[in-house]
mmCIF file of C-alpha atoms in Angstrom:
data_model
loop_
_atom_site.group_PDB
_atom_site.id
_atom_site.type_symbol
_atom_site.label_atom_id
_atom_site.label_comp_id
_atom_site.label_asym_id
_atom_site.label_seq_id
_atom_site.Cartn_x
_atom_site.Cartn_y
_atom_site.Cartn_z
ATOM 1 C CA UNK A 4 -19.408 -11.000 -0.277
ATOM 2 C CA UNK A 5 -21.257 -7.634 -1.076
ATOM 3 C CA UNK A 6 -19.046 -4.842 0.409
ATOM 4 C CA UNK A 7 -21.957 -2.598 0.928
ATOM 5 C CA UNK A 8 -21.736 -1.071 4.410
ATOM 6 C CA UNK A 9 -18.444 -2.524 5.462
ATOM 7 C CA UNK A 10 -15.740 -0.286 6.826
ATOM 8 C CA UNK A 11 -12.180 0.057 5.736
ATOM 9 C CA UNK A 12 -9.025 1.797 6.922
ATOM 10 C CA UNK A 13 -6.710 2.864 3.831
ATOM 11 C CA UNK A 14 -3.341 4.205 4.756
ATOM 12 C CA UNK A 15 -1.688 6.492 2.195
ATOM 13 C CA UNK A 16 -4.964 7.301 0.604
ATOM 14 C CA UNK A 17 -4.165 10.817 -0.195
ATOM 15 C CA UNK A 18 -2.903 10.229 -3.884
ATOM 16 C CA UNK A 19 -2.007 7.604 -6.489
ATOM 17 C CA UNK A 20 -2.668 4.187 -5.657
ATOM 18 C CA UNK A 21 -4.152 4.887 -2.255
ATOM 19 C CA UNK A 22 -6.604 7.383 -3.686
ATOM 20 C CA UNK A 23 -7.651 4.852 -6.361
ATOM 21 C CA UNK A 24 -8.242 2.163 -3.800
ATOM 22 C CA UNK A 25 -10.287 4.475 -1.665
ATOM 23 C CA UNK A 26 -12.473 5.304 -4.595
ATOM 24 C CA UNK A 27 -12.836 1.604 -5.918
ATOM 25 C CA UNK A 28 -13.942 0.442 -2.363
ATOM 26 C CA UNK A 29 -16.219 3.484 -1.737
ATOM 27 C CA UNK A 30 -17.756 2.828 -5.161
ATOM 28 C CA UNK A 31 -18.872 -0.570 -3.756
ATOM 29 C CA UNK A 32 -20.524 0.919 -0.693
ATOM 30 C CA UNK A 33 -17.457 0.910 1.724
ATOM 31 C CA UNK A 34 -17.201 3.602 4.373
ATOM 32 C CA UNK A 35 -13.621 4.795 4.340
ATOM 33 C CA UNK A 36 -11.166 5.916 6.978
ATOM 34 C CA UNK A 37 -8.100 7.324 5.377
ATOM 35 C CA UNK A 38 -4.844 7.292 7.496
ATOM 36 C CA UNK A 39 -1.859 9.342 6.340
ATOM 37 C CA UNK A 40 0.173 12.530 6.747
ATOM 38 C CA UNK A 41 -0.945 14.647 3.614
ATOM 39 C CA UNK A 42 -3.773 16.343 5.196
ATOM 40 C CA UNK A 43 -4.513 18.259 1.943
ATOM 41 C CA UNK A 44 -4.360 15.108 -0.165
ATOM 42 C CA UNK A 45 -6.733 13.179 2.220
ATOM 43 C CA UNK A 46 -9.133 16.172 2.079
ATOM 44 C CA UNK A 47 -9.101 15.913 -1.742
ATOM 45 C CA UNK A 48 -9.823 12.178 -1.621
ATOM 46 C CA UNK A 49 -12.607 12.620 0.953
ATOM 47 C CA UNK A 50 -14.136 15.224 -1.632
ATOM 48 C CA UNK A 51 -13.927 12.761 -4.410
ATOM 49 C CA UNK A 52 -15.571 9.930 -2.547
ATOM 50 C CA UNK A 53 -18.382 12.068 -1.421
ATOM 51 C CA UNK A 54 -18.693 13.692 -4.968
ATOM 52 C CA UNK A 55 -18.229 10.557 -7.050
ATOM 53 C CA UNK A 56 -19.769 7.842 -4.970
ATOM 54 C CA UNK A 57 -22.653 7.132 -2.598
ATOM 55 C CA UNK A 58 -20.278 6.419 0.472
ATOM 56 C CA UNK A 59 -18.700 8.434 2.971
ATOM 57 C CA UNK A 60 -15.065 9.026 4.234
ATOM 58 C CA UNK A 61 -13.054 10.834 7.096
ATOM 59 C CA UNK A 62 -9.444 11.247 7.175
ATOM 60 C CA UNK A 63 -7.145 11.014 10.129
ATOM 61 C CA UNK A 64 -3.516 12.176 10.425
ATOM 62 C CA UNK A 65 -1.275 9.172 11.031
ATOM 63 C CA UNK A 66 2.332 9.083 11.078
ATOM 64 C CA UNK A 67 3.342 5.300 10.664
ATOM 65 C CA UNK A 68 6.907 5.961 12.110
ATOM 66 C CA UNK A 69 5.343 7.057 15.362
ATOM 67 C CA UNK A 70 3.960 3.991 17.308
ATOM 68 C CA UNK A 71 2.110 5.852 19.887
ATOM 69 C CA UNK A 72 0.215 8.022 17.443
ATOM 70 C CA UNK A 73 -0.745 4.890 15.464
ATOM 71 C CA UNK A 74 -2.288 3.613 18.549
ATOM 72 C CA UNK A 75 -3.952 6.790 19.293
ATOM 73 C CA UNK A 76 -5.372 7.385 15.897
ATOM 74 C CA UNK A 77 -6.529 3.622 15.328
ATOM 75 C CA UNK A 78 -8.411 3.790 18.575
ATOM 76 C CA UNK A 79 -10.146 6.987 17.414
ATOM 77 C CA UNK A 80 -10.897 5.418 14.245
ATOM 78 C CA UNK A 81 -12.387 2.189 15.752
ATOM 79 C CA UNK A 82 -14.428 4.365 18.004
ATOM 80 C CA UNK A 83 -15.709 6.474 15.064
ATOM 81 C CA UNK A 84 -16.579 3.494 12.675
ATOM 82 C CA UNK A 85 -17.646 1.064 15.272
ATOM 83 C CA UNK A 86 -15.322 -1.520 13.774
ATOM 84 C CA UNK A 87 -13.282 -2.419 10.680
ATOM 85 C CA UNK A 88 -13.589 -5.232 8.226
ATOM 86 C CA UNK A 89 -10.964 -4.122 5.836
ATOM 87 C CA UNK A 90 -7.310 -2.903 6.265
ATOM 88 C CA UNK A 91 -5.351 -1.786 3.358
ATOM 89 C CA UNK A 92 -1.798 -1.091 4.106
ATOM 90 C CA UNK A 93 -0.885 1.042 1.299
ATOM 91 C CA UNK A 94 1.373 3.824 2.741
ATOM 92 C CA UNK A 95 5.143 3.639 1.733
ATOM 93 C CA UNK A 96 8.055 6.031 1.140
ATOM 94 C CA UNK A 97 10.388 5.934 -1.761
ATOM 95 C CA UNK A 98 13.550 6.111 0.120
ATOM 96 C CA UNK A 99 17.091 6.614 -1.290
ATOM 97 C CA UNK A 100 18.100 5.681 -4.795
ATOM 98 C CA UNK A 101 21.836 5.016 -4.122
ATOM 99 C CA UNK A 102 24.611 2.313 -3.958
ATOM 100 C CA UNK A 103 24.341 0.536 -0.589
ATOM 101 C CA UNK A 104 27.445 1.941 0.691
ATOM 102 C CA UNK A 105 26.164 5.664 0.383
ATOM 103 C CA UNK A 106 22.820 4.900 2.235
ATOM 104 C CA UNK A 107 22.898 6.209 5.728
ATOM 105 C CA UNK A 108 21.544 4.435 8.858
ATOM 106 C CA UNK A 109 18.893 7.132 9.188
ATOM 107 C CA UNK A 110 17.575 6.545 5.592
ATOM 108 C CA UNK A 111 17.594 2.713 6.064
ATOM 109 C CA UNK A 112 15.713 3.067 9.568
ATOM 110 C CA UNK A 113 13.172 5.489 8.156
ATOM 111 C CA UNK A 114 12.315 3.083 5.046
ATOM 112 C CA UNK A 115 11.907 0.129 7.588
ATOM 113 C CA UNK A 116 9.850 2.120 9.865
ATOM 114 C CA UNK A 117 7.474 3.495 7.433
ATOM 115 C CA UNK A 118 7.313 0.588 4.850
ATOM 116 C CA UNK A 119 7.389 -2.432 7.136
ATOM 117 C CA UNK A 120 7.054 -1.461 10.753
ATOM 118 C CA UNK A 121 4.241 0.755 9.883
ATOM 119 C CA UNK A 122 2.361 -2.294 8.342
ATOM 120 C CA UNK A 123 3.004 -4.235 11.579
ATOM 121 C CA UNK A 124 1.597 -1.425 13.735
ATOM 122 C CA UNK A 125 -1.617 -1.198 11.791
ATOM 123 C CA UNK A 126 -2.104 -5.030 11.698
ATOM 124 C CA UNK A 127 -1.524 -5.159 15.372
ATOM 125 C CA UNK A 128 -3.975 -2.258 16.128
ATOM 126 C CA UNK A 129 -6.885 -3.581 13.681
ATOM 127 C CA UNK A 130 -6.592 -7.392 14.380
ATOM 128 C CA UNK A 131 -8.399 -7.462 17.884
ATOM 129 C CA UNK A 132 -11.641 -6.069 16.388
ATOM 130 C CA UNK A 133 -11.670 -8.382 13.422
ATOM 131 C CA UNK A 134 -10.822 -11.213 15.760
ATOM 132 C CA UNK A 135 -13.813 -10.384 17.791
ATOM 133 C CA UNK A 136 -16.068 -10.216 14.954
ATOM 134 C CA UNK A 137 -14.452 -13.485 13.336
ATOM 135 C CA UNK A 138 -13.893 -11.832 10.063
ATOM 136 C CA UNK A 139 -11.363 -9.545 8.275
ATOM 137 C CA UNK A 140 -9.493 -8.661 5.320
ATOM 138 C CA UNK A 141 -6.057 -7.292 5.440
ATOM 139 C CA UNK A 142 -4.268 -6.361 1.830
ATOM 140 C CA UNK A 143 -0.730 -5.289 2.170
ATOM 141 C CA UNK A 144 0.908 -3.363 -0.663
ATOM 142 C CA UNK A 145 4.334 -4.579 -1.294
ATOM 143 C CA UNK A 146 6.082 -4.331 -4.754
ATOM 144 C CA UNK A 147 7.799 -6.385 -7.347
ATOM 145 C CA UNK A 148 10.830 -4.880 -6.099
ATOM 146 C CA UNK A 149 10.673 -7.264 -3.196
ATOM 147 C CA UNK A 150 10.996 -10.090 -5.857
ATOM 148 C CA UNK A 151 13.270 -8.753 -8.444
ATOM 149 C CA UNK A 152 16.497 -6.496 -8.377
ATOM 150 C CA UNK A 153 16.072 -2.770 -8.893
ATOM 151 C CA UNK A 154 19.141 -0.836 -9.472
ATOM 152 C CA UNK A 155 20.344 1.186 -6.541
ATOM 153 C CA UNK A 156 17.138 0.369 -4.402
ATOM 154 C CA UNK A 157 18.244 -1.975 -1.739
ATOM 155 C CA UNK A 158 16.434 -0.357 1.175
ATOM 156 C CA UNK A 159 13.199 -0.185 -0.623
ATOM 157 C CA UNK A 160 13.662 -3.860 -1.920
ATOM 158 C CA UNK A 161 14.287 -5.072 1.705
ATOM 159 C CA UNK A 162 11.325 -3.519 2.991
ATOM 160 C CA UNK A 163 9.038 -4.713 0.452
ATOM 161 C CA UNK A 164 10.238 -8.206 0.830
ATOM 162 C CA UNK A 165 9.626 -7.848 4.540
ATOM 163 C CA UNK A 166 6.100 -7.042 3.776
ATOM 164 C CA UNK A 167 5.649 -10.324 1.703
ATOM 165 C CA UNK A 168 7.112 -12.205 4.851
ATOM 166 C CA UNK A 169 4.687 -10.392 7.188
ATOM 167 C CA UNK A 170 1.791 -11.253 4.919
ATOM 168 C CA UNK A 171 2.505 -15.028 4.656
ATOM 169 C CA UNK A 172 3.234 -15.400 8.413
ATOM 170 C CA UNK A 173 0.370 -13.269 9.599
ATOM 171 C CA UNK A 174 -2.123 -15.215 7.113
ATOM 172 C CA UNK A 175 -1.018 -18.580 8.740
ATOM 173 C CA UNK A 176 -1.575 -17.025 12.263
ATOM 174 C CA UNK A 177 -4.975 -15.654 12.010
ATOM 175 C CA UNK A 178 -6.778 -17.818 9.357
ATOM 176 C CA UNK A 179 -8.649 -19.680 12.043
ATOM 177 C CA UNK A 180 -10.047 -16.241 13.109
ATOM 178 C CA UNK A 181 -11.704 -15.843 9.788
ATOM 179 C CA UNK A 182 -9.269 -13.248 8.634
ATOM 180 C CA UNK A 183 -7.497 -13.477 5.198
ATOM 181 C CA UNK A 184 -4.068 -11.656 4.552
ATOM 182 C CA UNK A 185 -2.856 -10.970 1.149
ATOM 183 C CA UNK A 186 -0.265 -8.940 -0.450
ATOM 184 C CA UNK A 187 -0.251 -7.053 -3.781
ATOM 185 C CA UNK A 188 3.079 -6.533 -5.776
ATOM 186 C CA UNK A 189 2.569 -3.564 -8.238
ATOM 187 C CA UNK A 190 5.106 -3.000 -10.926
ATOM 188 C CA UNK A 191 5.938 0.474 -11.924
ATOM 189 C CA UNK A 192 2.745 2.377 -11.421
ATOM 190 C CA UNK A 193 2.240 5.379 -13.729
ATOM 191 C CA UNK A 194 2.347 8.637 -12.094
ATOM 192 C CA UNK A 195 4.540 11.330 -10.191
ATOM 193 C CA UNK A 196 6.058 8.759 -7.811
ATOM 194 C CA UNK A 197 7.750 6.384 -10.351
ATOM 195 C CA UNK A 198 8.739 9.386 -12.479
ATOM 196 C CA UNK A 199 10.877 10.534 -9.557
ATOM 197 C CA UNK A 200 12.376 7.134 -9.269
ATOM 198 C CA UNK A 201 13.091 6.822 -13.074
ATOM 199 C CA UNK A 202 14.606 10.496 -12.660
ATOM 200 C CA UNK A 203 16.903 9.350 -9.849
ATOM 201 C CA UNK A 204 17.906 6.131 -11.766
ATOM 202 C CA UNK A 205 18.699 7.996 -14.960
ATOM 203 C CA UNK A 206 20.891 10.522 -13.028
ATOM 204 C CA UNK A 207 22.580 7.746 -11.167
ATOM 205 C CA UNK A 208 23.245 5.862 -14.461
ATOM 206 C CA UNK A 209 23.982 8.876 -16.486
ATOM 207 C CA UNK A 210 21.384 8.041 -19.049
ATOM 208 C CA UNK A 211 18.288 9.841 -20.190
ATOM 209 C CA UNK A 212 15.055 9.670 -18.552
ATOM 210 C CA UNK A 213 13.508 8.500 -21.575
ATOM 211 C CA UNK A 214 15.633 5.513 -21.627
ATOM 212 C CA UNK A 215 14.946 4.454 -18.204
ATOM 213 C CA UNK A 216 11.239 4.806 -18.769
ATOM 214 C CA UNK A 217 11.206 2.654 -21.928
ATOM 215 C CA UNK A 218 13.372 -0.105 -20.187
ATOM 216 C CA UNK A 219 10.745 -0.477 -17.616
ATOM 217 C CA UNK A 220 8.079 -0.762 -20.418
ATOM 218 C CA UNK A 221 10.116 -3.149 -22.562
ATOM 219 C CA UNK A 222 10.382 -5.570 -19.359
ATOM 220 C CA UNK A 223 6.443 -5.913 -19.653
ATOM 221 C CA UNK A 224 5.295 -8.392 -22.317
ATOM 222 C CA UNK A 225 2.548 -5.803 -23.031
ATOM 223 C CA UNK A 226 4.915 -3.050 -23.125
ATOM 224 C CA UNK A 227 2.907 -1.028 -20.493
ATOM 225 C CA UNK A 228 3.107 0.533 -17.053
ATOM 226 C CA UNK A 229 0.605 -0.217 -14.505
ATOM 227 C CA UNK A 230 -2.220 2.076 -13.667
ATOM 228 C CA UNK A 231 -3.368 2.888 -10.080
ATOM 229 C CA UNK A 232 -6.941 1.413 -11.059
ATOM 230 C CA UNK A 233 -5.450 -1.937 -11.856
ATOM 231 C CA UNK A 234 -4.081 -2.156 -8.279
ATOM 232 C CA UNK A 235 -7.498 -0.809 -6.710
ATOM 233 C CA UNK A 236 -9.461 -3.399 -8.731
ATOM 234 C CA UNK A 237 -7.474 -6.373 -7.212
ATOM 235 C CA UNK A 238 -7.689 -4.953 -3.702
ATOM 236 C CA UNK A 239 -11.441 -4.841 -3.941
ATOM 237 C CA UNK A 240 -11.693 -8.410 -5.337
ATOM 238 C CA UNK A 241 -9.487 -9.897 -2.408
ATOM 239 C CA UNK A 242 -11.956 -8.062 -0.020
ATOM 240 C CA UNK A 243 -14.890 -9.970 -1.410
ATOM 241 C CA UNK A 244 -16.275 -13.534 -0.866
ATOM 242 C CA UNK A 245 -14.902 -14.613 -4.194
ATOM 243 C CA UNK A 246 -11.684 -14.466 -2.386
ATOM 244 C CA UNK A 247 -12.617 -16.368 0.389
ATOM 245 C CA UNK A 248 -10.142 -19.038 -0.062
ATOM 246 C CA UNK A 249 -7.140 -16.767 -1.136
ATOM 247 C CA UNK A 250 -4.784 -15.934 1.555
ATOM 248 C CA UNK A 251 -1.078 -15.691 2.255
ATOM 249 C CA UNK A 252 -0.584 -14.732 -1.339
ATOM 250 C CA UNK A 253 1.461 -12.147 -3.068
ATOM 251 C CA UNK A 254 -0.183 -11.262 -6.259
ATOM 252 C CA UNK A 255 1.624 -9.459 -9.216
ATOM 253 C CA UNK A 256 -0.033 -6.519 -10.819
ATOM 254 C CA UNK A 257 2.940 -5.755 -12.852
ATOM 255 C CA UNK A 258 1.959 -5.943 -16.533
ATOM 256 C CA UNK A 259 3.898 -9.337 -16.584
ATOM 257 C CA UNK A 260 7.197 -7.812 -15.591
ATOM 258 C CA UNK A 261 7.178 -10.350 -12.819
ATOM 259 C CA UNK A 262 5.714 -13.799 -13.286
ATOM 260 C CA UNK A 263 6.597 -15.472 -10.017
#
């Protein structure tokens, strides 16, 4: 399927993976609606889209921890775009890096509200218009941490495993409506976010930052971290007709760190 003139909602599109996804889809002619809480970052992404591509974009302030605001903003997006063919659930927070017994209930709940419930809310909001059209593509960004342990990261790992479960079950539920649902499980994606994770891990283990980073690279057969554009390219592929018979899958983009 040519993506020209299709419409996409991308959560967390203000920076990092989300920004790369927005730019990749826009380069293929997709009209973009960015949903995030980082207004300056969203404005910068819109500027890049309109400068570097022939597509258009708008941004919308959406706090995924607020169900009422999610419903209000998604109604606004659908009114503005006239429909949506693609939903990319990319928003997520890092949460605590700490032993489980030191994690507060508030930290646990915030992680689940944003990383997991937020994806549920966005899917719920966008499914009716996709069902009416008899077509849709939903791509949920999970993590290899939902498959493999990561030191002192139990809340994050739990939320990302939940995303995989949501993806598989929803794919089974809406397949007859012409909607494909898949997840992408990135490995360590180079950028400020993973740097903060490495810093926290280094502090918790009382080892140098460089040791944590090198250990992460060493877990890859090719000795590399993932680039945001690697994830963005797979998102775009899953939205095309080349992926018509791919649904309910969790695809690793991990430089080989996880192979199942």
